[in-house]
Amino acid sequence: MAAPKKGRSASSQSKPGRSLALILIAIVALTGGMFLSGHTTPRLGIDLAGGTSITLTAKNEPGQPNAINKTNMDTAVEIMNRRVNGLGVSEAEVQTQGSDNIIVNIPKGTNSEQARKQVGTTAKLYFRPVLALEAQGVAATPTPSPSVSTSGSPSPSASKTGDKATSSSSASPTPSVSATSQGRPVTDALKADATPTPSGKPSASAPASPPASAAPDPATAALQAKYAALDCTKKAVRAVTGDDTKPTEPTVACGKDSQGQWQKFILGPAEVDGTEVKKAQAVFDTQGAAGWQVTMDFTSKGSKQFGEVTGRLAQNQPPQNEFGIVLDGEVVSNPFVNTAITGGSAQISGSFDQTEAQDLANMLSYGALPLTFQESSVTTVTAALGGEQLHAGLVAGGIGLALVVIYLVVYYRGLSVIAIASLLVSAALTYVIMALLGPAIGFALNLPAVCGAIVAIGITADSFIVFFERIRDEIREGRSLRPAVERAWPRARRTILVSDFVSFLAAAVLFIVTVGKVQGFAFTLGLTTLLDVVVVFFFTKPLMTILARKKFFAEGHRWSGLDPQRLGAQPPLRRTRRASAPVDMKEA
């Protein structure tokens, strides 16, 4: 029964070419993907390629003179870092400077304008009810608003929202205090939104327009004047919209519809703070026709608040059944509701594409900063100093690699061919994967990452040395090369896996507990450690198995590194027993 097992084992060991073919196919495929993607070099970090440095200064808010403290600043840094860094390896740096400044360094090669916009939108996020809105700019056919529901599919009315917006160039009058919506004047809407009736329903008998003698209060008149003067097509006007408005007060704001056309809004007081959004993500509805949508999970407090406001808005007519999601004084979305949404979860669905859904989810997840900031300065960072350090680092790495190669050649002789070939395969895989990770996850190669790659040379060489020494130990015990390779592999494999696991664990812990450039070092170290396992298993060991059949290595040539005499091998134990048996019998 044991003989067939040995036969099958010998058969599997006689085909190491399959493993070599597999890893070579992987290298060719990855290299082809690199050239097809157009990214043939790794994306460089800000210290190597230069980039943009933004200084943001925290501002005290009215009524909160002590809001600028270490806790709030650290929270703001964490949120900004998640905004611009994604997985944390795109090498955009976010750090505090002094007590009220945050420095954001964005490397060249990223969309710096988009990153700037993500870090610049630092105001708090609010959910405000829409009281009135009007389109501005080129006249266009009204487009449907996104809808909010508790299911993954859009509500039945998502495709028809009526004339929720009119162009300023049309014959329709500009909404004002006396303009009516859903059968009640905007003045009444402001009052009802501030102090809702016990039933939560608008009065059905509200007049179509206020009596001639009814004059709006000063606050409403000021809001009306501000709304009439608001021109969202002008950037300078949009920049200061809502800057002096408290969350508890109604305001005016600008936003864009799905066609990119500006709209101006009258919004009620904030009903839900953005900090109550626990999680938001963009998902694709694979079972319905909703397409891309944004799912939201609220905290317990936010769930209660959101349920109350959606229950009240659902009883209104467009556009007063909508709520504006306001970030940095701009309405980033204004979905409508047709039922109260309870349970702490909701979906925003509409005519989103993937980018729009992901941007909105990003704003909902990371938009609620504990402080407001203003952009103090924007400067361009040159890569001159980083280039000099990179040159010095590459020289050091080259010297270290040369010393490793010299040591392998002198000590292991012919075996050094296997080690050098394995190092080249590992280097090729590392380079190609780094080049592909740039566009895939935003990985940027910085100086610490280069150091991680240099350190990996020693880790990879250590794996070869463990394997070679196990083989030599087997030869010292009197075995020929082919069985020595197969007996040495299980013991060497166990040692290599334990060693690489420790290195990978250290890299993972370092990546989790650090930020910025140190994460680049940890990421590169972890990546090269994983590649070391792949190369040893799929290249080094199969290649050693093939070369063990060659006469140069199998017969222990003195330049092979496996010469039994030089290794001090003992005579084979079995041959000694066979030789002594006849002698004992003859003497007997």
Coordinates of C-alpha atoms in Angstrom, one line a residue:
M1 CA 0.0 0.0 0.0
A2 CA 2.9 2.4 0.6
A3 CA 4.5 1.9 -2.8
P4 CA 1.7 3.6 -4.8
K5 CA 1.8 6.6 -2.5
K6 CA 5.5 7.0 -3.1
G7 CA 4.9 6.6 -6.9
R8 CA 2.3 9.4 -6.9
S9 CA 4.5 11.6 -4.8
A10 CA 7.4 11.1 -7.2
S11 CA 5.1 11.9 -10.1
S12 CA 3.9 15.2 -8.6
Q13 CA 7.5 16.2 -7.8
S14 CA 8.6 15.4 -11.3
K15 CA 6.5 18.2 -12.8
P16 CA 7.8 21.4 -11.2
G17 CA 7.5 23.1 -14.6
R18 CA 3.9 23.7 -13.9
S19 CA 4.6 26.0 -11.0
L20 CA 7.3 27.9 -13.0
A21 CA 4.8 28.2 -15.9
L22 CA 2.1 29.6 -13.6
I23 CA 4.3 32.3 -12.1
L24 CA 5.7 33.3 -15.5
I25 CA 2.1 33.5 -16.9
A26 CA 1.2 35.7 -13.9
I27 CA 4.2 38.0 -14.6
V28 CA 3.3 38.3 -18.3
A29 CA -0.4 39.0 -17.5
L30 CA 0.4 41.7 -14.9
T31 CA 3.0 43.3 -17.2
G32 CA 0.5 43.3 -20.0
G33 CA -2.1 44.9 -17.7
M34 CA 0.4 47.5 -16.7
F35 CA 1.1 48.5 -20.4
L36 CA -2.6 48.4 -21.3
S37 CA -3.5 50.7 -18.4
G38 CA -1.0 53.2 -19.5
H39 CA 0.7 53.4 -16.1
T40 CA 4.1 51.9 -16.7
T41 CA 5.7 53.5 -13.6
P42 CA 4.6 53.7 -10.0
R43 CA 2.8 56.8 -8.9
L44 CA 5.2 58.9 -6.8
G45 CA 4.4 60.6 -3.5
I46 CA 4.7 64.3 -2.8
D47 CA 8.2 64.0 -1.5
L48 CA 9.4 62.5 -4.8
A49 CA 7.1 64.1 -7.4
G50 CA 6.0 67.3 -5.7
G51 CA 2.4 68.5 -5.3
T52 CA 0.2 70.9 -3.6
S53 CA 0.2 71.9 0.1
I54 CA -3.0 73.5 1.5
T55 CA -3.2 75.3 4.9
L56 CA -6.7 75.3 6.5
T57 CA -7.4 77.5 9.6
A58 CA -10.1 76.7 12.0
K59 CA -12.7 79.4 12.8
N60 CA -14.7 79.9 16.0
E61 CA -18.4 79.6 15.4
P62 CA -20.9 82.0 16.9
G63 CA -21.9 80.9 20.4
Q64 CA -19.0 78.3 20.5
P65 CA -15.8 80.3 21.5
N66 CA -14.0 77.2 22.8
A67 CA -14.8 74.8 19.9
I68 CA -11.2 74.9 18.7
N69 CA -9.5 72.3 20.9
K70 CA -7.3 69.2 20.5
T71 CA -10.2 66.8 20.4
N72 CA -12.0 68.6 17.6
M73 CA -8.9 69.2 15.6
D74 CA -7.9 65.5 15.8
T75 CA -11.4 64.5 14.7
A76 CA -11.2 66.9 11.7
V77 CA -7.8 65.5 10.7
E78 CA -9.2 62.0 10.8
I79 CA -12.2 62.9 8.7
M80 CA -10.1 64.8 6.1
N81 CA -7.6 62.0 6.0
R82 CA -10.4 59.5 5.1
R83 CA -11.7 61.9 2.5
V84 CA -8.5 62.3 0.5
N85 CA -6.7 59.1 1.3
G86 CA -9.2 56.3 0.8
L87 CA -7.2 53.2 1.9
G88 CA -4.5 55.3 3.4
V89 CA -1.8 54.6 0.8
S90 CA -2.4 57.4 -1.7
E91 CA 0.1 59.4 0.3
A92 CA -2.0 62.5 0.8
E93 CA -0.9 63.8 4.2
V94 CA -3.2 65.5 6.7
Q95 CA -1.7 66.8 9.9
T96 CA -2.2 69.6 12.5
Q97 CA 0.1 72.6 12.8
G98 CA -0.1 74.6 15.9
S99 CA -3.5 74.8 17.7
D100 CA -5.8 75.9 14.9
N101 CA -4.2 74.9 11.5
I102 CA -4.4 71.8 9.4
I103 CA -1.9 71.1 6.6
V104 CA -3.0 68.9 3.7
N105 CA -0.3 67.8 1.2
I106 CA -1.6 66.4 -2.0
P107 CA 0.9 64.6 -4.3
K108 CA 1.3 65.4 -8.0
G109 CA -0.6 63.0 -10.2
T110 CA -3.8 63.0 -8.3
N111 CA -6.8 65.2 -9.2
S112 CA -5.6 68.0 -6.9
E113 CA -8.7 70.1 -7.7
Q114 CA -11.1 67.3 -6.7
A115 CA -9.0 66.7 -3.5
R116 CA -9.0 70.4 -2.8
K117 CA -12.7 70.4 -3.1
Q118 CA -13.1 67.4 -0.8
V119 CA -10.9 69.0 1.9
G120 CA -12.3 72.5 1.4
T121 CA -15.9 71.5 2.0
T122 CA -15.4 71.7 5.7
A123 CA -18.7 73.1 6.9
K124 CA -21.1 71.0 8.9
L125 CA -23.6 68.8 7.1
Y126 CA -27.3 69.5 7.7
F127 CA -30.6 68.1 6.5
R128 CA -33.0 71.1 6.0
P129 CA -36.6 71.0 4.6
V130 CA -37.1 72.7 1.2
L131 CA -39.7 75.5 1.3
A132 CA -39.2 76.8 -2.2
L133 CA -36.8 76.5 -5.1
E134 CA -36.3 77.9 -8.6
A135 CA -33.9 77.0 -11.4
Q136 CA -31.5 79.6 -12.7
G137 CA -29.5 79.8 -16.0
V138 CA -30.5 78.2 -19.3
A139 CA -34.2 77.1 -19.4
A140 CA -34.5 73.4 -19.3
T141 CA -37.1 70.7 -18.9
P142 CA -37.7 70.0 -15.2
T143 CA -35.9 66.9 -14.1
P144 CA -36.9 64.4 -11.5
S145 CA -35.6 64.8 -8.0
P146 CA -33.9 61.9 -6.2
S147 CA -36.3 60.1 -3.9
V148 CA -35.7 58.7 -0.4
S149 CA -37.2 55.4 0.6
T150 CA -36.7 52.6 3.0
S151 CA -36.4 50.1 0.2
G152 CA -33.8 49.6 -2.5
S153 CA -36.2 50.6 -5.3
P154 CA -37.4 54.1 -6.1
S155 CA -40.9 55.2 -5.1
P156 CA -43.6 55.1 -7.7
S157 CA -43.6 58.9 -8.0
A158 CA -39.8 59.1 -8.5
S159 CA -40.3 59.6 -12.2
K160 CA -42.8 62.4 -11.9
T161 CA -42.2 65.2 -9.6
G162 CA -44.2 67.8 -11.4
D163 CA -42.9 71.3 -12.2
K164 CA -40.7 71.5 -9.1
A165 CA -38.5 74.1 -10.7
T166 CA -39.0 76.9 -13.2
S167 CA -36.4 78.8 -15.2
S168 CA -35.8 82.4 -14.4
S169 CA -36.1 83.1 -18.1
S170 CA -39.6 81.7 -18.4
A171 CA -42.8 83.6 -17.8
S172 CA -43.3 82.1 -14.4
P173 CA -42.9 84.7 -11.6
T174 CA -40.0 84.5 -9.1
P175 CA -41.1 82.9 -5.9
S176 CA -41.6 85.3 -3.1
V177 CA -43.2 85.6 0.3
S178 CA -46.6 85.8 -1.3
A179 CA -46.0 83.0 -3.7
T180 CA -47.9 79.8 -2.9
S181 CA -46.8 76.2 -2.8
Q182 CA -48.9 73.2 -1.9
G183 CA -51.8 75.6 -1.2
R184 CA -50.1 77.7 1.4
P185 CA -47.8 80.8 1.3
V186 CA -44.1 80.5 1.8
T187 CA -44.6 82.7 4.9
D188 CA -46.9 80.1 6.4
A189 CA -44.4 77.4 5.4
L190 CA -41.7 79.1 7.4
K191 CA -43.9 79.4 10.4
A192 CA -45.1 75.8 10.1
D193 CA -41.6 74.5 9.8
A194 CA -40.4 76.3 12.8
T195 CA -43.4 75.4 15.0
P196 CA -45.3 72.5 13.5
T197 CA -48.9 71.9 14.4
P198 CA -49.7 69.1 16.8
S199 CA -51.0 66.9 14.0
G200 CA -48.0 67.6 11.8
K201 CA -50.3 68.4 8.8
P202 CA -50.5 71.7 6.9
S203 CA -53.8 73.5 7.1
A204 CA -56.0 72.6 4.1
S205 CA -57.8 75.9 4.3
A206 CA -54.7 78.1 4.0
P207 CA -55.3 80.9 1.6
A208 CA -53.7 80.9 -1.8
S209 CA -52.0 84.2 -1.0
P210 CA -51.7 86.2 2.2
P211 CA -54.2 89.0 2.8
A212 CA -53.1 92.4 1.5
S213 CA -53.0 93.7 5.0
A214 CA -50.8 90.8 6.2
A215 CA -47.2 92.1 6.3
P216 CA -44.3 89.6 6.8
D217 CA -42.3 89.9 9.9
P218 CA -38.8 91.5 9.5
A219 CA -36.9 88.2 9.6
T220 CA -39.1 86.8 6.8
A221 CA -38.9 90.0 4.8
A222 CA -35.1 89.9 5.0
L223 CA -35.1 86.2 3.9
Q224 CA -37.3 87.2 1.0
A225 CA -35.0 90.0 -0.1
K226 CA -32.0 87.7 0.2
Y227 CA -33.7 85.0 -1.9
A228 CA -34.7 87.5 -4.6
A229 CA -31.2 88.9 -4.8
L230 CA -29.5 85.4 -4.9
D231 CA -27.9 84.6 -8.2
C232 CA -26.5 81.1 -8.1
T233 CA -24.8 81.4 -11.5
K234 CA -22.2 83.8 -9.9
K235 CA -19.4 82.0 -8.0
A236 CA -18.7 85.0 -5.8
V237 CA -22.3 85.1 -4.6
R238 CA -22.4 81.4 -4.0
A239 CA -19.2 81.6 -1.9
V240 CA -20.8 83.6 0.8
T241 CA -24.3 82.1 0.8
G242 CA -25.4 81.0 4.2
D243 CA -22.1 81.9 5.9
D244 CA -23.9 83.8 8.7
T245 CA -26.8 81.5 9.2
K246 CA -27.3 79.4 12.3
P247 CA -28.6 75.9 12.0
T248 CA -31.8 76.9 13.9
E249 CA -32.7 79.6 11.4
P250 CA -34.1 79.3 7.8
T251 CA -31.7 80.2 5.0
V252 CA -31.2 80.4 1.3
A253 CA -28.8 78.2 -0.6
C254 CA -27.7 77.1 -4.1
G255 CA -27.4 73.7 -5.6
K256 CA -27.4 71.9 -8.9
D257 CA -30.0 69.6 -10.5
S258 CA -29.2 66.3 -12.3
Q259 CA -28.6 68.3 -15.5
G260 CA -26.0 70.5 -13.8
Q261 CA -28.3 73.6 -13.8
W262 CA -28.1 75.9 -10.8
Q263 CA -31.1 76.1 -8.5
K264 CA -31.7 78.5 -5.6
F265 CA -33.6 77.3 -2.5
I266 CA -35.4 78.6 0.6
L267 CA -34.6 76.1 3.3
G268 CA -36.1 75.7 6.8
P269 CA -34.1 75.2 10.0
A270 CA -31.8 72.2 10.2
E271 CA -33.8 69.1 11.3
V272 CA -30.9 66.5 11.4
D273 CA -27.2 67.2 11.9
G274 CA -24.8 65.4 9.6
T275 CA -23.0 63.9 12.7
E276 CA -26.1 61.6 13.1
V277 CA -25.2 59.8 9.8
K278 CA -23.4 56.7 11.1
K279 CA -22.6 55.2 7.6
A280 CA -23.3 56.0 4.0
Q281 CA -22.3 54.1 0.9
A282 CA -23.0 53.9 -2.8
V283 CA -24.5 50.6 -4.0
F284 CA -25.9 49.3 -7.3
D285 CA -29.4 47.9 -7.3
T286 CA -28.9 44.6 -9.1
Q287 CA -32.5 43.4 -8.6
G288 CA -34.5 46.5 -9.5
A289 CA -34.3 49.4 -11.8
A290 CA -33.0 52.0 -9.4
G291 CA -29.5 51.8 -10.7
W292 CA -26.9 53.5 -8.4
Q293 CA -28.2 54.7 -5.1
V294 CA -26.9 55.9 -1.7
T295 CA -27.8 54.0 1.5
M296 CA -27.7 55.8 4.8
D297 CA -27.6 54.4 8.4
F298 CA -28.4 56.8 11.2
T299 CA -27.6 56.8 14.9
S300 CA -30.5 56.2 17.3
K301 CA -31.0 60.0 17.8
G302 CA -30.7 60.7 14.1
S303 CA -33.1 57.9 13.3
K304 CA -35.8 59.5 15.5
Q305 CA -35.2 63.0 14.0
F306 CA -35.2 61.7 10.4
G307 CA -38.4 59.7 11.0
E308 CA -40.1 62.8 12.4
V309 CA -39.1 65.2 9.5
T310 CA -39.8 62.7 6.7
G311 CA -43.2 62.0 8.3
R312 CA -44.0 65.7 8.2
L313 CA -42.6 66.3 4.7
A314 CA -44.4 63.3 3.2
Q315 CA -47.7 65.1 3.7
N316 CA -46.7 68.1 1.6
Q317 CA -46.8 68.8 -2.1
P318 CA -43.7 69.4 -4.2
P319 CA -41.3 71.0 -3.5
Q320 CA -42.1 71.1 0.2
N321 CA -41.9 67.3 0.4
E322 CA -38.2 67.5 -0.3
F323 CA -35.3 68.1 2.1
G324 CA -32.0 69.6 1.2
I325 CA -28.7 68.0 2.2
V326 CA -26.6 71.0 2.8
L327 CA -22.8 70.9 2.9
D328 CA -20.7 74.1 3.1
G329 CA -23.7 76.2 2.4
E330 CA -24.5 74.3 -0.8
V331 CA -27.3 71.9 -1.5
V332 CA -25.6 68.7 -2.6
S333 CA -28.9 66.8 -3.1
N334 CA -32.6 67.5 -2.6
P335 CA -34.5 64.2 -2.5
F336 CA -38.2 64.0 -1.9
V337 CA -40.1 61.6 0.4
N338 CA -43.7 60.2 0.2
T339 CA -43.8 58.4 3.5
A340 CA -42.2 58.5 7.0
I341 CA -38.9 56.8 7.1
T342 CA -38.2 55.0 10.4
G343 CA -35.9 52.3 11.4
G344 CA -32.6 54.2 11.1
S345 CA -31.9 53.3 7.4
A346 CA -32.8 55.0 4.1
Q347 CA -31.9 54.9 0.4
I348 CA -31.5 57.9 -1.9
S349 CA -32.3 56.8 -5.4
G350 CA -32.5 58.8 -8.7
S351 CA -30.6 59.4 -11.9
F352 CA -27.2 58.8 -10.3
D353 CA -24.2 57.5 -12.1
Q354 CA -21.5 55.7 -10.1
T355 CA -19.3 58.8 -9.5
E356 CA -22.3 60.9 -8.3
A357 CA -23.4 58.2 -5.9
Q358 CA -20.0 57.7 -4.5
D359 CA -19.4 61.5 -4.1
L360 CA -22.7 61.9 -2.3
A361 CA -21.9 58.9 0.0
N362 CA -18.5 60.4 0.7
M363 CA -20.0 63.7 1.7
L364 CA -22.6 62.0 3.9
S365 CA -20.0 59.8 5.6
Y366 CA -17.2 62.4 6.0
G367 CA -18.9 65.7 5.6
A368 CA -19.7 66.4 9.2
L369 CA -16.6 68.1 10.6
P370 CA -16.7 69.4 14.2
L371 CA -15.2 72.7 13.1
T372 CA -15.4 75.1 10.2
F373 CA -12.2 76.0 8.3
Q374 CA -11.1 78.6 5.8
E375 CA -8.3 78.0 3.2
S376 CA -5.4 80.2 4.4
S377 CA -2.8 79.3 1.7
V378 CA -2.2 77.0 -1.2
T379 CA 1.5 76.4 -2.3
T380 CA 3.3 74.2 -4.7
V381 CA 5.8 71.7 -3.3
T382 CA 8.8 70.9 -5.4
A383 CA 10.4 67.4 -5.5
A384 CA 14.1 68.6 -5.5
L385 CA 14.9 67.6 -1.9
G386 CA 13.0 64.3 -2.3
G387 CA 14.8 63.6 -5.5
E388 CA 18.2 63.9 -3.8
Q389 CA 17.1 61.7 -1.0
L390 CA 15.7 59.1 -3.4
H391 CA 19.0 59.1 -5.3
A392 CA 20.9 58.5 -2.0
G393 CA 18.4 55.8 -1.1
L394 CA 18.7 54.0 -4.4
V395 CA 22.5 54.2 -4.1
A396 CA 22.3 52.6 -0.7
G397 CA 19.9 50.0 -1.9
G398 CA 22.1 49.2 -4.9
I399 CA 25.2 48.8 -2.6
G400 CA 23.2 46.6 -0.3
L401 CA 21.9 44.4 -3.2
A402 CA 25.4 44.2 -4.6
L403 CA 26.8 43.0 -1.2
V404 CA 24.0 40.4 -0.9
V405 CA 24.8 39.1 -4.4
I406 CA 28.6 38.9 -3.7
Y407 CA 27.9 37.0 -0.5
L408 CA 25.6 34.5 -2.3
V409 CA 28.2 34.0 -5.1
V410 CA 31.1 33.5 -2.7
Y411 CA 29.3 31.3 -0.2
Y412 CA 26.8 29.4 -2.3
R413 CA 28.5 29.5 -5.7
G414 CA 26.2 27.7 -8.2
L415 CA 23.2 28.0 -5.9
S416 CA 23.6 31.8 -6.2
V417 CA 22.1 31.5 -9.7
I418 CA 18.8 30.3 -8.2
A419 CA 18.9 33.1 -5.5
I420 CA 19.6 35.9 -8.0
A421 CA 16.9 34.6 -10.4
S422 CA 14.4 34.6 -7.6
L423 CA 15.4 38.1 -6.5
L424 CA 14.8 39.3 -10.1
V425 CA 11.4 37.6 -10.2
S426 CA 10.5 39.2 -6.9
A427 CA 11.7 42.6 -8.1
A428 CA 9.6 42.3 -11.3
L429 CA 6.5 41.4 -9.4
T430 CA 6.9 44.2 -6.9
Y431 CA 7.5 46.8 -9.6
V432 CA 4.5 45.8 -11.8
I433 CA 2.1 45.5 -8.8
M434 CA 3.2 48.9 -7.5
A435 CA 2.6 50.4 -10.9
L436 CA -0.9 48.9 -11.1
L437 CA -1.8 49.8 -7.5
G438 CA -1.3 53.5 -8.3
P439 CA -4.5 53.9 -10.5
A440 CA -6.3 51.1 -8.6
I441 CA -6.2 52.3 -5.0
G442 CA -4.2 55.5 -5.2
F443 CA -0.9 53.9 -3.9
A444 CA 1.9 56.4 -4.1
L445 CA 5.6 55.5 -3.8
N446 CA 7.3 57.7 -1.2
L447 CA 10.7 57.6 0.4
P448 CA 9.6 55.4 3.3
A449 CA 8.0 53.0 0.8
V450 CA 11.4 52.8 -1.0
C451 CA 13.0 51.9 2.3
G452 CA 10.4 49.2 2.8
A453 CA 11.4 47.7 -0.6
I454 CA 15.1 47.8 0.3
V455 CA 14.4 46.1 3.6
A456 CA 12.5 43.4 1.7
I457 CA 15.7 42.4 -0.1
G458 CA 17.1 41.0 3.1
I459 CA 13.8 39.2 3.9
T460 CA 13.7 37.5 0.5
A461 CA 17.4 36.5 0.7
D462 CA 16.8 35.1 4.1
S463 CA 14.2 32.7 2.7
F464 CA 16.7 31.4 0.1
I465 CA 19.4 30.9 2.7
V466 CA 17.0 28.9 5.0
F467 CA 16.2 26.6 2.1
F468 CA 19.8 26.2 0.9
E469 CA 21.0 25.4 4.4
R470 CA 18.4 22.7 4.9
I471 CA 19.5 21.1 1.7
R472 CA 23.1 21.2 2.7
D473 CA 22.3 19.7 6.1
E474 CA 20.6 16.7 4.3
I475 CA 23.7 16.3 2.1
R476 CA 26.0 16.3 5.2
E477 CA 23.9 13.4 6.5
G478 CA 24.9 11.4 3.4
R479 CA 21.9 11.8 1.1
S480 CA 22.1 12.5 -2.6
L481 CA 20.8 15.8 -4.0
R482 CA 17.3 14.9 -5.2
P483 CA 16.1 13.3 -2.0
A484 CA 17.9 16.0 0.0
V485 CA 15.9 18.7 -1.8
E486 CA 12.6 16.9 -1.1
R487 CA 13.4 16.2 2.5
A488 CA 14.7 19.7 3.2
W489 CA 11.7 21.5 1.7
P490 CA 9.0 20.7 4.4
R491 CA 11.4 21.9 7.2
A492 CA 12.5 25.0 5.3
R493 CA 8.9 25.8 4.3
R494 CA 7.8 25.8 7.9
T495 CA 10.6 28.1 8.9
I496 CA 10.0 30.5 6.0
L497 CA 6.3 30.8 6.7
V498 CA 6.8 31.5 10.4
S499 CA 9.4 34.2 9.6
D500 CA 7.3 35.8 6.9
F501 CA 4.2 35.7 9.1
V502 CA 6.1 37.7 11.8
S503 CA 7.3 40.3 9.3
F504 CA 3.8 40.6 7.8
L505 CA 2.2 40.9 11.2
A506 CA 4.6 43.7 12.1
A507 CA 3.8 45.5 8.9
A508 CA 0.1 45.2 9.4
V509 CA 0.2 46.6 12.9
L510 CA 2.4 49.4 11.8
F511 CA 0.0 50.2 8.9
I512 CA -3.0 50.3 11.3
V513 CA -1.5 52.4 14.1
T514 CA 0.3 55.0 12.0
V515 CA -0.6 57.6 9.4
G516 CA 1.0 59.4 6.5
K517 CA 4.3 58.3 5.1
V518 CA 5.0 55.6 7.7
Q519 CA 2.0 53.7 6.2
G520 CA 3.8 53.7 2.9
F521 CA 6.7 51.9 4.5
A522 CA 4.4 49.4 6.2
F523 CA 2.3 48.8 3.1
T524 CA 5.5 48.1 0.9
L525 CA 6.9 45.8 3.6
G526 CA 3.7 43.8 3.8
L527 CA 3.4 43.5 0.1
T528 CA 7.0 42.3 -0.5
T529 CA 6.6 39.8 2.4
L530 CA 3.6 38.3 0.7
L531 CA 5.5 38.2 -2.7
D532 CA 8.4 36.5 -1.0
V533 CA 6.1 33.6 -0.1
V534 CA 4.8 33.4 -3.6
V535 CA 8.3 33.5 -5.2
V536 CA 9.7 30.8 -2.9
F537 CA 6.8 28.4 -3.4
F538 CA 6.2 28.9 -7.1
F539 CA 9.7 29.7 -8.4
T540 CA 12.6 29.0 -6.1
K541 CA 11.6 25.5 -5.0
P542 CA 10.5 24.3 -8.5
L543 CA 13.7 25.7 -10.0
M544 CA 15.8 23.9 -7.4
T545 CA 13.9 20.7 -8.1
I546 CA 14.7 21.0 -11.8
L547 CA 18.4 21.9 -11.3
A548 CA 18.8 19.0 -8.9
R549 CA 18.5 16.7 -11.9
K550 CA 21.3 18.3 -13.7
K551 CA 24.7 16.7 -13.6
F552 CA 26.5 19.9 -12.4
F553 CA 24.5 20.0 -9.2
A554 CA 23.5 16.3 -8.8
E555 CA 27.2 15.1 -8.8
G556 CA 28.2 17.9 -6.4
H557 CA 30.6 19.9 -8.6
R558 CA 33.0 21.9 -6.5
W559 CA 31.5 25.1 -7.9
S560 CA 27.9 24.0 -7.4
G561 CA 27.8 24.9 -3.7
L562 CA 26.8 21.4 -3.0
D563 CA 30.1 19.5 -3.0
P564 CA 29.8 16.8 -0.3
Q565 CA 33.5 16.9 0.5
R566 CA 33.5 20.7 1.1
L567 CA 30.3 20.2 3.2
G568 CA 31.9 17.4 5.3
A569 CA 29.4 14.8 4.3
Q570 CA 29.3 11.5 6.2
P571 CA 29.4 8.2 4.2
P572 CA 25.9 6.9 3.5
L573 CA 24.7 4.9 6.5
R574 CA 23.0 2.2 4.4
R575 CA 26.1 1.5 2.3
T576 CA 28.1 1.0 5.5
R577 CA 25.7 -1.6 6.8
R578 CA 25.6 -3.5 3.4
A579 CA 29.4 -3.5 3.3
S580 CA 29.8 -4.8 6.9
A581 CA 27.2 -7.6 6.6
P582 CA 29.3 -9.9 4.3
V583 CA 32.4 -9.3 6.4
D584 CA 30.6 -10.4 9.6
M585 CA 29.3 -13.5 7.8
K586 CA 32.7 -14.4 6.4
E587 CA 34.3 -14.2 9.8
A588 CA 31.6 -16.3 11.2

